[in-house]
mmCIF file of C-alpha atoms in Angstrom:
data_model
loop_
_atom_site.group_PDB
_atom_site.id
_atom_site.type_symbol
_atom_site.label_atom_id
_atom_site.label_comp_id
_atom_site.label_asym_id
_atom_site.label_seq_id
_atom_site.Cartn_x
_atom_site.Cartn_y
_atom_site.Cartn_z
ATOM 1 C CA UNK A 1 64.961 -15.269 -130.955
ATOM 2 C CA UNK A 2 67.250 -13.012 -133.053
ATOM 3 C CA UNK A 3 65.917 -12.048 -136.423
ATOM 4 C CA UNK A 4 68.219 -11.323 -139.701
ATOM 5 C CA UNK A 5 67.969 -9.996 -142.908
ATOM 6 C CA UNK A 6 67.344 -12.140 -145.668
ATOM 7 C CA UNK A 7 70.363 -10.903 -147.544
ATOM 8 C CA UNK A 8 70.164 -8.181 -148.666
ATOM 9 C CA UNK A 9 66.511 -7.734 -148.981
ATOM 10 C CA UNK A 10 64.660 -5.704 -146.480
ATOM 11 C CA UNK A 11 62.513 -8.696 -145.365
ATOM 12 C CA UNK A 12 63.751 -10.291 -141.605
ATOM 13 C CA UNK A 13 63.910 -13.606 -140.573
ATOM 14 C CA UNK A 14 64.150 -15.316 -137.640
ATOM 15 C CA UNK A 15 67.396 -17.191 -137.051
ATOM 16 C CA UNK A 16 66.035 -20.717 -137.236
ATOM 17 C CA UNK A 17 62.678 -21.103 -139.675
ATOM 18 C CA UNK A 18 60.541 -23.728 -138.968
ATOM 19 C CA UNK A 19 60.227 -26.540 -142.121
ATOM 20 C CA UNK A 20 56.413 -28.051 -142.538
ATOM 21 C CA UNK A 21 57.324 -31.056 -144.611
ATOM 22 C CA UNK A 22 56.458 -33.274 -141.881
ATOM 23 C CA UNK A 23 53.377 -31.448 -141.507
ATOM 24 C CA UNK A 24 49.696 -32.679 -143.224
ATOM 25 C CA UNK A 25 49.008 -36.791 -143.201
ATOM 26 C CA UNK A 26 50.070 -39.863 -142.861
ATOM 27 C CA UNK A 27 48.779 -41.038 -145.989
ATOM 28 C CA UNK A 28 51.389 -38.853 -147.497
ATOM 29 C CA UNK A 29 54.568 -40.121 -145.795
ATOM 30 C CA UNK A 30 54.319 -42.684 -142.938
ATOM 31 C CA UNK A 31 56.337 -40.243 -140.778
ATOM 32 C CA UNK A 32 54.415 -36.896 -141.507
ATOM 33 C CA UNK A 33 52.383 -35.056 -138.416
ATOM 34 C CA UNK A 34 48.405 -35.183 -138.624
ATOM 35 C CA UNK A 35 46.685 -31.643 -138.105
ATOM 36 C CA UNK A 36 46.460 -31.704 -134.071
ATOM 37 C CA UNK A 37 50.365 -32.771 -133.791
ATOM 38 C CA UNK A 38 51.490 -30.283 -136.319
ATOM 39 C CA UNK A 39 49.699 -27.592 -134.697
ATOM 40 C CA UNK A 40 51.481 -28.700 -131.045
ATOM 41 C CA UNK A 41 55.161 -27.976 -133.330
ATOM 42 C CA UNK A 42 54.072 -25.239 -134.283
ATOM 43 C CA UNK A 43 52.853 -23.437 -131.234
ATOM 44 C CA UNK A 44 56.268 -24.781 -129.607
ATOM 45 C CA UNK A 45 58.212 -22.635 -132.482
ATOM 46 C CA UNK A 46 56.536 -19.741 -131.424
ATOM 47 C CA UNK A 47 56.685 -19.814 -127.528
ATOM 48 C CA UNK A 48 60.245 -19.873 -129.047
ATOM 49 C CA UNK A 49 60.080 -16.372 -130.939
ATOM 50 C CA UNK A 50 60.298 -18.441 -134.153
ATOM 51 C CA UNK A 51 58.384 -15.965 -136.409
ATOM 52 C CA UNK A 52 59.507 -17.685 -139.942
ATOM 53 C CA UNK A 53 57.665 -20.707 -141.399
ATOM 54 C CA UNK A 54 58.677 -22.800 -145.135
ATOM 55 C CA UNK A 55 56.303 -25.568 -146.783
ATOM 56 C CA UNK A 56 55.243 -26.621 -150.060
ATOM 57 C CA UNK A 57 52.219 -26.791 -151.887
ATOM 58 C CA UNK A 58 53.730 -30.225 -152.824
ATOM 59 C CA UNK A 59 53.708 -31.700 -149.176
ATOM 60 C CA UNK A 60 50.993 -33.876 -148.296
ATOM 61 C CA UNK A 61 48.900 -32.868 -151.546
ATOM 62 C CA UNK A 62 48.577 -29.363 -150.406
ATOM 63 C CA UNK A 63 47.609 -30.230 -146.819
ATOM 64 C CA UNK A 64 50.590 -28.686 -145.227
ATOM 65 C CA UNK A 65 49.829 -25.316 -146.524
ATOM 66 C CA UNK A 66 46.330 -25.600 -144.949
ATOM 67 C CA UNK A 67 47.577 -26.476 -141.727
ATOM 68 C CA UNK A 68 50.114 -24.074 -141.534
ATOM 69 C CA UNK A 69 47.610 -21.455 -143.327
ATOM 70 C CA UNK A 70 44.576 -22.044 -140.457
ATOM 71 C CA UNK A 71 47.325 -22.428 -137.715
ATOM 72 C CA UNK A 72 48.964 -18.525 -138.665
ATOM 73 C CA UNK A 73 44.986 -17.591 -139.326
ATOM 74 C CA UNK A 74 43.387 -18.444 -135.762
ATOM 75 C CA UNK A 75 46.994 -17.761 -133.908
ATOM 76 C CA UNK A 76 48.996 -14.992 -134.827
ATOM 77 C CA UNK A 77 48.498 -11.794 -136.453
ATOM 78 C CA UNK A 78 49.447 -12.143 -140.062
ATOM 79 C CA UNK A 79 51.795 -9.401 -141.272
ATOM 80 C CA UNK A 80 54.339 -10.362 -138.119
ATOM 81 C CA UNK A 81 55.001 -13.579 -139.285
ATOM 82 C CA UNK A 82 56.735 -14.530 -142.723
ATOM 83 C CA UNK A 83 55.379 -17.437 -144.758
ATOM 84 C CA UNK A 84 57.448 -19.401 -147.495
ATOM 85 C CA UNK A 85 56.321 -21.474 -149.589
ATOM 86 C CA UNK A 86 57.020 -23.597 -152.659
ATOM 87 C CA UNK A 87 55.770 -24.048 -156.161
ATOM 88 C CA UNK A 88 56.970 -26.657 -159.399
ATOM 89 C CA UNK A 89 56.372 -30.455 -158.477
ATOM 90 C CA UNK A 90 53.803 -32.087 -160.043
ATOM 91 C CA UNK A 91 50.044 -31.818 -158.569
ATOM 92 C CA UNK A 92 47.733 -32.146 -161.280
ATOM 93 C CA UNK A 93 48.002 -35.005 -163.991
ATOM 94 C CA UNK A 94 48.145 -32.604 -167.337
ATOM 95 C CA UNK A 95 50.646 -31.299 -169.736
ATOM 96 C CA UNK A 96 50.708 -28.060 -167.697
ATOM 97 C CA UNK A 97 50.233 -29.111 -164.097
ATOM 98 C CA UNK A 98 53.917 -28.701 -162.733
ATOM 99 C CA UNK A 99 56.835 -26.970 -163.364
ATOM 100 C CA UNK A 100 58.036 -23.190 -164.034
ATOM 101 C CA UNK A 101 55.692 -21.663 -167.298
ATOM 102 C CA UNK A 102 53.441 -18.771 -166.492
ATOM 103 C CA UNK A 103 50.949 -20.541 -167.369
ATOM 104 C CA UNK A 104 51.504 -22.823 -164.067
ATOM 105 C CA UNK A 105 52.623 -20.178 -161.960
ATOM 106 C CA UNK A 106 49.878 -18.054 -162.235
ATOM 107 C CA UNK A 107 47.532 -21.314 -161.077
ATOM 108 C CA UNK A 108 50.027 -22.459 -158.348
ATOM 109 C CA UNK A 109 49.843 -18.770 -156.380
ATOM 110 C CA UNK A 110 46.162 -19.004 -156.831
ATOM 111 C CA UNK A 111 46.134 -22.476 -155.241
ATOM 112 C CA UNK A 112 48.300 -21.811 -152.383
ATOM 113 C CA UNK A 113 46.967 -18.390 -151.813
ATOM 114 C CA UNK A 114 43.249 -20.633 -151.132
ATOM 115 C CA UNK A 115 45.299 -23.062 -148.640
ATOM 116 C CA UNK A 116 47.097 -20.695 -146.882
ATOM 117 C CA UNK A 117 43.852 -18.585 -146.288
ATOM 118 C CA UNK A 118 46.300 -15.455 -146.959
ATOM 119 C CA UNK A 119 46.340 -12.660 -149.340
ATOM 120 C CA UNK A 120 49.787 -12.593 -150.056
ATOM 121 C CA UNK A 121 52.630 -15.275 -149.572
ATOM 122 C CA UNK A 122 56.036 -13.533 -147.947
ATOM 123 C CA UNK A 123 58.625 -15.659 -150.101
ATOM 124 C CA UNK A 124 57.215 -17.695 -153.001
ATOM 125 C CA UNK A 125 59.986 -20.188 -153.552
ATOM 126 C CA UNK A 126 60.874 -22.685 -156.768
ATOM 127 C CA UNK A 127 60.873 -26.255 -155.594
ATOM 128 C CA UNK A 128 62.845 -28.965 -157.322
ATOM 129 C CA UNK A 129 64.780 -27.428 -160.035
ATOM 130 C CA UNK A 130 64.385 -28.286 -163.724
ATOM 131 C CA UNK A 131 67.040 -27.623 -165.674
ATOM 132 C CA UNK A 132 65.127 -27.367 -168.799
ATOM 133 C CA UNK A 133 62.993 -24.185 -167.470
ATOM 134 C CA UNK A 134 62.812 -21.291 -169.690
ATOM 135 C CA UNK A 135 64.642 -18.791 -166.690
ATOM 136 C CA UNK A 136 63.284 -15.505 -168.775
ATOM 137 C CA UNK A 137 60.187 -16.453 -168.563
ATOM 138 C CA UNK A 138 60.112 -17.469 -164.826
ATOM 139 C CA UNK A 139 61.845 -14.349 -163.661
ATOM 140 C CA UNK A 140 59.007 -12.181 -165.669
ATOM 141 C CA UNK A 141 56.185 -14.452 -163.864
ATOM 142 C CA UNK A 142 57.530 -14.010 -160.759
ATOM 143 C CA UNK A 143 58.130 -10.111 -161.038
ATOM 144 C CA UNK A 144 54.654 -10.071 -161.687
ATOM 145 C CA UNK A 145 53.352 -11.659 -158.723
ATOM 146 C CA UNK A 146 55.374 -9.206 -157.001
ATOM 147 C CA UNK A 147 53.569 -6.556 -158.808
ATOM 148 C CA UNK A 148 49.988 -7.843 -158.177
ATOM 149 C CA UNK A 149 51.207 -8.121 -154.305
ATOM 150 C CA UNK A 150 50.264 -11.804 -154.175
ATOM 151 C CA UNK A 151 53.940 -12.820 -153.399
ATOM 152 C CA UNK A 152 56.483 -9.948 -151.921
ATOM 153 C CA UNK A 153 59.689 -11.539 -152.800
ATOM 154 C CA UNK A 154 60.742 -14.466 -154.613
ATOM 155 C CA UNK A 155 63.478 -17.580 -154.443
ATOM 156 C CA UNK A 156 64.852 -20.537 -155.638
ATOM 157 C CA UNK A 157 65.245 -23.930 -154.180
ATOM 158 C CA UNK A 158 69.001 -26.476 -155.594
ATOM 159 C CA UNK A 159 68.931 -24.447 -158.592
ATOM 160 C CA UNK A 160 72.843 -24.918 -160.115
ATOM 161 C CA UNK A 161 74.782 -22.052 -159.306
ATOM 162 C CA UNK A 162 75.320 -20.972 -163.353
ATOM 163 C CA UNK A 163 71.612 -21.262 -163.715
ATOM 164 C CA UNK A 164 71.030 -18.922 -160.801
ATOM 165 C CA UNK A 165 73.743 -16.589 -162.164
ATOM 166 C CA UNK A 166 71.580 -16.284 -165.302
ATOM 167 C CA UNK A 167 68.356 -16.001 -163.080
ATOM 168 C CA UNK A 168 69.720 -13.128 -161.746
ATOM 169 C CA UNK A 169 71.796 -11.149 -164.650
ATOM 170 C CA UNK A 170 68.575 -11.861 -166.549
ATOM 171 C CA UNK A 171 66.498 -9.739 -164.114
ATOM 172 C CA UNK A 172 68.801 -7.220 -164.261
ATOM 173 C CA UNK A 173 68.265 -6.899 -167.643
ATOM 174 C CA UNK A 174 64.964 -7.276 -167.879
ATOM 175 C CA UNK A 175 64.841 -4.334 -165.010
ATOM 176 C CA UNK A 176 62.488 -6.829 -162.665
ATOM 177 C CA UNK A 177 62.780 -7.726 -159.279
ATOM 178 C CA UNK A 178 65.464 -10.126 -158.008
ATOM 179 C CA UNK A 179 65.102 -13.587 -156.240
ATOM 180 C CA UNK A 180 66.396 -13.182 -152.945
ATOM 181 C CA UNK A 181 67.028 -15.906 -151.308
ATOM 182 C CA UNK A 182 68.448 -19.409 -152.151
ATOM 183 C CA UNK A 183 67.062 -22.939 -150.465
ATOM 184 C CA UNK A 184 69.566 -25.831 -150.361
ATOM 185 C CA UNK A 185 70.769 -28.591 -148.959
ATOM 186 C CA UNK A 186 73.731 -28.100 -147.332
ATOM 187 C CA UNK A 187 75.425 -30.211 -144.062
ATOM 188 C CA UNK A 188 78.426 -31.046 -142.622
ATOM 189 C CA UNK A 189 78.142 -33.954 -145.037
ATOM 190 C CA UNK A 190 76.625 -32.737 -148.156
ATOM 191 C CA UNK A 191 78.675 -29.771 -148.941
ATOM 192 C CA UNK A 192 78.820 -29.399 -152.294
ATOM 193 C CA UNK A 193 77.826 -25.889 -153.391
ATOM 194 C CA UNK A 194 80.270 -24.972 -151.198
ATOM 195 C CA UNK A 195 82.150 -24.706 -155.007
ATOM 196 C CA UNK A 196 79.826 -22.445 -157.025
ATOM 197 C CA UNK A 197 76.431 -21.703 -155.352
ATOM 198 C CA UNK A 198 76.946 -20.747 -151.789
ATOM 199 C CA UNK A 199 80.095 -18.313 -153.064
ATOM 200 C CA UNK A 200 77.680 -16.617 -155.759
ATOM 201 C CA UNK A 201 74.837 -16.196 -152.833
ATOM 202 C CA UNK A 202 77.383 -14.687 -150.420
ATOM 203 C CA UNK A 203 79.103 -12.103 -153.630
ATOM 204 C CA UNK A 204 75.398 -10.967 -154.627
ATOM 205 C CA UNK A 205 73.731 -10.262 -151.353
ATOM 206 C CA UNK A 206 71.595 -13.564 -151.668
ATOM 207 C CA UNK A 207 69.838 -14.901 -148.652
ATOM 208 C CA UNK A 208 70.924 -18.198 -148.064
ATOM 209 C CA UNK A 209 68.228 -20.798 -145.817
ATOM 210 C CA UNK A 210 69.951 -24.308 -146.268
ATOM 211 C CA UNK A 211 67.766 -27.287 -145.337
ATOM 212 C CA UNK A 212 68.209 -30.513 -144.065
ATOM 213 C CA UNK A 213 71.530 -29.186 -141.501
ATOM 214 C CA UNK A 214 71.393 -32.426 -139.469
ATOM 215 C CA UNK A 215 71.489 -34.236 -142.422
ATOM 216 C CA UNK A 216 67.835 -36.007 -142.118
ATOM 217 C CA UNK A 217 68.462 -37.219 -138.903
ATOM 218 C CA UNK A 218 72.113 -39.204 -140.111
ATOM 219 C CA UNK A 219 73.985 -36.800 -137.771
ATOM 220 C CA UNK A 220 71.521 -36.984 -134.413
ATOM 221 C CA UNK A 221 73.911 -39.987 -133.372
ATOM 222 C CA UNK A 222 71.014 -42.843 -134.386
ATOM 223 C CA UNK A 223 72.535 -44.831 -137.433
ATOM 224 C CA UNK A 224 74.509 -47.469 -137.435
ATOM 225 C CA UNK A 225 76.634 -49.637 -140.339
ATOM 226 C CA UNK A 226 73.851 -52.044 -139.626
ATOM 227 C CA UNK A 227 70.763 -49.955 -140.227
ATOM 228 C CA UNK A 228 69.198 -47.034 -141.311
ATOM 229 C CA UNK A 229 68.093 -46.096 -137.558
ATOM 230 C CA UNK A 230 64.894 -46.288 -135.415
ATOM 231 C CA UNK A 231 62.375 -44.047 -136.575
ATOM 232 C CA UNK A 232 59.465 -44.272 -139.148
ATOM 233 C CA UNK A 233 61.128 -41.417 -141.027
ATOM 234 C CA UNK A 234 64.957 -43.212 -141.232
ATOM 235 C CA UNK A 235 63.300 -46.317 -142.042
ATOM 236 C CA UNK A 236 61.401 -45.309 -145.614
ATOM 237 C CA UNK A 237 63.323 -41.993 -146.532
ATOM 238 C CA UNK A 238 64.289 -43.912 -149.912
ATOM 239 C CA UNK A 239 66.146 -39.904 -150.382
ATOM 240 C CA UNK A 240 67.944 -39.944 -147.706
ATOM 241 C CA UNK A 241 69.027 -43.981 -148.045
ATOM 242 C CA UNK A 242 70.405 -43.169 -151.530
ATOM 243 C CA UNK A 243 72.252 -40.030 -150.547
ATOM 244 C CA UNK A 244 74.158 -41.201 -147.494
ATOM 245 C CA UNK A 245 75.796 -44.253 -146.212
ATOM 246 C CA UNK A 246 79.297 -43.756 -146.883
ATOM 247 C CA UNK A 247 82.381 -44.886 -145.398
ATOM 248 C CA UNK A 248 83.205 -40.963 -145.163
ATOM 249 C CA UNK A 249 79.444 -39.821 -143.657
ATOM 250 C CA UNK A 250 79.724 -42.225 -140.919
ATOM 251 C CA UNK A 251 83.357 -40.657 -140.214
ATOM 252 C CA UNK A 252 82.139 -37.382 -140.192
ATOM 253 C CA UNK A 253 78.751 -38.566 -137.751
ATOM 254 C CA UNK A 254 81.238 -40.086 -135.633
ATOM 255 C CA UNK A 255 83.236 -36.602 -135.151
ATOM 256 C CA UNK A 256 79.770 -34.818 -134.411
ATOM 257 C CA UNK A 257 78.747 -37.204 -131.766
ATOM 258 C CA UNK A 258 82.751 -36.980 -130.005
ATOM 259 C CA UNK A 259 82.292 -33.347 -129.774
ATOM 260 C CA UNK A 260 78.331 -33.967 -128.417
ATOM 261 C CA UNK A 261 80.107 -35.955 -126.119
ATOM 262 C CA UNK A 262 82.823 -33.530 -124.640
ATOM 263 C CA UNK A 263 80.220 -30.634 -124.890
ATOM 264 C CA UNK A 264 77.610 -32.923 -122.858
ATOM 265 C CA UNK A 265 74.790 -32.309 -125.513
ATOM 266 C CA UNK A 266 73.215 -33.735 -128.582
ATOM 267 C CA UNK A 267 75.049 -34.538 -131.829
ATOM 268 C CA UNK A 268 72.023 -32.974 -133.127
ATOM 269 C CA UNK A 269 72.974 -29.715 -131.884
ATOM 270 C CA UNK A 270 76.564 -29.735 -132.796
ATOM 271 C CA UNK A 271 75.222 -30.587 -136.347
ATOM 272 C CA UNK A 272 73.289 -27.624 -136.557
ATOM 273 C CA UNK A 273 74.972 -25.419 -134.417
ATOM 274 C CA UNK A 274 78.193 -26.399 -137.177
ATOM 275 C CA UNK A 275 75.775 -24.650 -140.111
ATOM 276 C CA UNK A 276 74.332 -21.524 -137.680
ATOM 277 C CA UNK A 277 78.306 -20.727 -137.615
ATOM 278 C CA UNK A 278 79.105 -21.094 -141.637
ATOM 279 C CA UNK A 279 79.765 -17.537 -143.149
ATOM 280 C CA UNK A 280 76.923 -15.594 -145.043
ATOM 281 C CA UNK A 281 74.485 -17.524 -143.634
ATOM 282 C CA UNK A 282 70.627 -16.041 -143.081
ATOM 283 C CA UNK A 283 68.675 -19.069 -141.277
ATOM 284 C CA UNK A 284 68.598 -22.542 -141.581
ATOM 285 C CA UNK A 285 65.219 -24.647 -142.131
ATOM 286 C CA UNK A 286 64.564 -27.250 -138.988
ATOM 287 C CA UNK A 287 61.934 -29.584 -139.685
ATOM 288 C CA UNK A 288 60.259 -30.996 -135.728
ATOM 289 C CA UNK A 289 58.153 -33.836 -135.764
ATOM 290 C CA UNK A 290 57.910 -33.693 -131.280
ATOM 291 C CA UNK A 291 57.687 -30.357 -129.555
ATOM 292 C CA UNK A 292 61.018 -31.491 -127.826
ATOM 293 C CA UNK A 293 63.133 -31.157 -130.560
ATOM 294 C CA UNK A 294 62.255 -27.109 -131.573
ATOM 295 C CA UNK A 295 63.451 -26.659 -128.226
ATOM 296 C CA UNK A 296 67.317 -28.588 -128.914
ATOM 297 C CA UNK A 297 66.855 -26.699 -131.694
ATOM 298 C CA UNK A 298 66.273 -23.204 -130.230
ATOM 299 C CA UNK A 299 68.633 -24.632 -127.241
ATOM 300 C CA UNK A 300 71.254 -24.838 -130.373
ATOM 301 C CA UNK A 301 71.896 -21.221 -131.216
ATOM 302 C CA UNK A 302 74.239 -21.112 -128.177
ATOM 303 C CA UNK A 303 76.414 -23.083 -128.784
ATOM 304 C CA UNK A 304 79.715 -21.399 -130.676
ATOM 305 C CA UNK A 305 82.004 -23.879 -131.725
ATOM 306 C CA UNK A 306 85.800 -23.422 -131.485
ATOM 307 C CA UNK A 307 88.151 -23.675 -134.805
ATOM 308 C CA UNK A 308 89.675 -26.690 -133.385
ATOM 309 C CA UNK A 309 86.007 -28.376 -133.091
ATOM 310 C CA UNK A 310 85.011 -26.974 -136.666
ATOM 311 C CA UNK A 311 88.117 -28.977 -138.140
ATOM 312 C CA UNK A 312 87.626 -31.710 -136.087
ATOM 313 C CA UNK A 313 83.719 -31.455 -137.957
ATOM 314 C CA UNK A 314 85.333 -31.265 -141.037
ATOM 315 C CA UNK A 315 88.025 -33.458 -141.497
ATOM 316 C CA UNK A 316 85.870 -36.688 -142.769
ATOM 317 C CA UNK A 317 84.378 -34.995 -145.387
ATOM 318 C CA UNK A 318 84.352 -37.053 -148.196
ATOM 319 C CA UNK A 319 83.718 -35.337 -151.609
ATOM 320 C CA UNK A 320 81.137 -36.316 -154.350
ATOM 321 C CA UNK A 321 81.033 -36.585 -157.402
ATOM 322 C CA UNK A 322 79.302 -33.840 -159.810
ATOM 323 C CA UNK A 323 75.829 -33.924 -159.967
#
């Protein structure tokens, strides 16, 4: 497994990172891993060499983090692996119980700090953006997790690329500590911050970890016109049912599984192995819900696509609207 840096921070990655959303309960998502199945993804990822691992205190109520938290705990040694995490959705019921004030912050790292069963977090992440966040006051919060070594670095998670701009000019002038990295969701067919966002992350050294590359499953060759696919995921993902279904996604998912074909693999991999190849990039997150699929996943990083196959990738695209 090759490892990168994440941008231009000293911190390395491994080339793929392994996603935990679908890691915690049931009663949290019909589709989501219980403990003993999680832990099987996980020690596939690291027979792999996979070293890099992203969830949420927001997934499954917090029961994620444990998992992934007792899993790195009993496993591995702790400073060779690199844990993300996420902070901002609601969790609590009060005034103050979500989002990006100090006030929160301070009580999220505490929180995630207890489920992880770590004393520091690698790359303490925003979650959902809100657009109404006071960034001055986030950047100093952060900066000072830094300083009391409970987080090492920090990033951001769909934050609009002028937004991030003044994230970071603002810690410049503030003389604090950067965010470093930059979570989105990026595909061959959502690529909108292609406009803004992904050019600002490449100009400023930002490491860039897109999620959802194969789309949530719409580009592993299983959807039809007819329905949303097979699984227990494709069926309820209300997201991912409200995001694609076009005329112009099913073009594109039809060019992904023509090359699968002629390459005799999965459209899966030629999804992903489409994003591995996009300039600038530092790792994409994979989210596994069988051990199977970490290694298509792993199997993925060989594959180099030609020009001609990138266009043919590309061609469908259909634009959206701005969000």
């Amino acid at each position: 497994m090759q490892h990168v840096n994440l941008g231009t921070s000293g911190l390395k990655v491994s080339r793929l990172i392994l996603g935990a959303m679908g890691m915690g309960g049931r009663g949290w998502r019909e589709w989501v891993l219980e403990e003993a199945e999680s832990v099987e993804i996980l020690k596939r990822a690291v027979d792999h060499g996979i070293t890099t691992f992203d969830t949420c205190d927001f997934y499954s109520a917090g029961e994620s983090e444990r998992i992934l938290g007792g899993f790195v705990k009993d496993n591995l040694a702790r400073d060779e692996v690199v844990i993300a995490t996420k902070f901002g959705m609601p969790l609590r019921g009060d005034p103050n119980g979500r989002g990006y004030s100090r006030k929160y912050i301070k009580s999220a790292v505490e929180a995630s700090l207890k489920r992880l069963q770590t004393d520091y977090i690698d790359l303490y992440q925003t979650h959902i953006w809100d657009r109404s966040a006071n960034i001055e006051e986030l950047v100093l919060a952060l900066d000072e997790l830094v300083s009391e070594g409970k987080i090492l670095y920090a990033g951001a998670t769909d934050m609009p690329g002028w937004q991030f701009s003044k994230a970071l000019y603002t810690a410049d002038l503030k003389g604090c500590r950067r965010l470093v990295s930059m979570q989105n969701h990026y595909n061959l067919i959502f690529r909108e911050d292609e406009r803004e966002l992904i050019p600002l992350c490449h100009d400023q050294g930002i490491g860039w970890i897109p999620y959802s590359p194969m789309g949530r499953g719409f580009l592993c060759g299983t959807r039809t016109r007819q329905d949303w696919g097979t699984t227990a995921r494709s069926k309820s993902d209300d997201f991912a049912q409200g995001l694609y279904f076009r005329e112009a996604d099913f073009a594109v998912a039809g060019a992904v599984e023509k090359v699968a074909a002629q390459r005799d693999v999965e459209p899966a991999q030629v999804a992903l192995a489409w994003v591995m190849g996009r300039p600038g990039l530092a790792a994409p997150v994979i989210g596994a819900t069988r051990p199977e699929q970490v290694d298509k996943a792993v199997a993925a990083l060989d594959i180099k696509l030609t020009d001609e196959e990138a266009a043919t990738l590309e061609a469908g695209y259909g634009v959206r609207p701005n969000r």
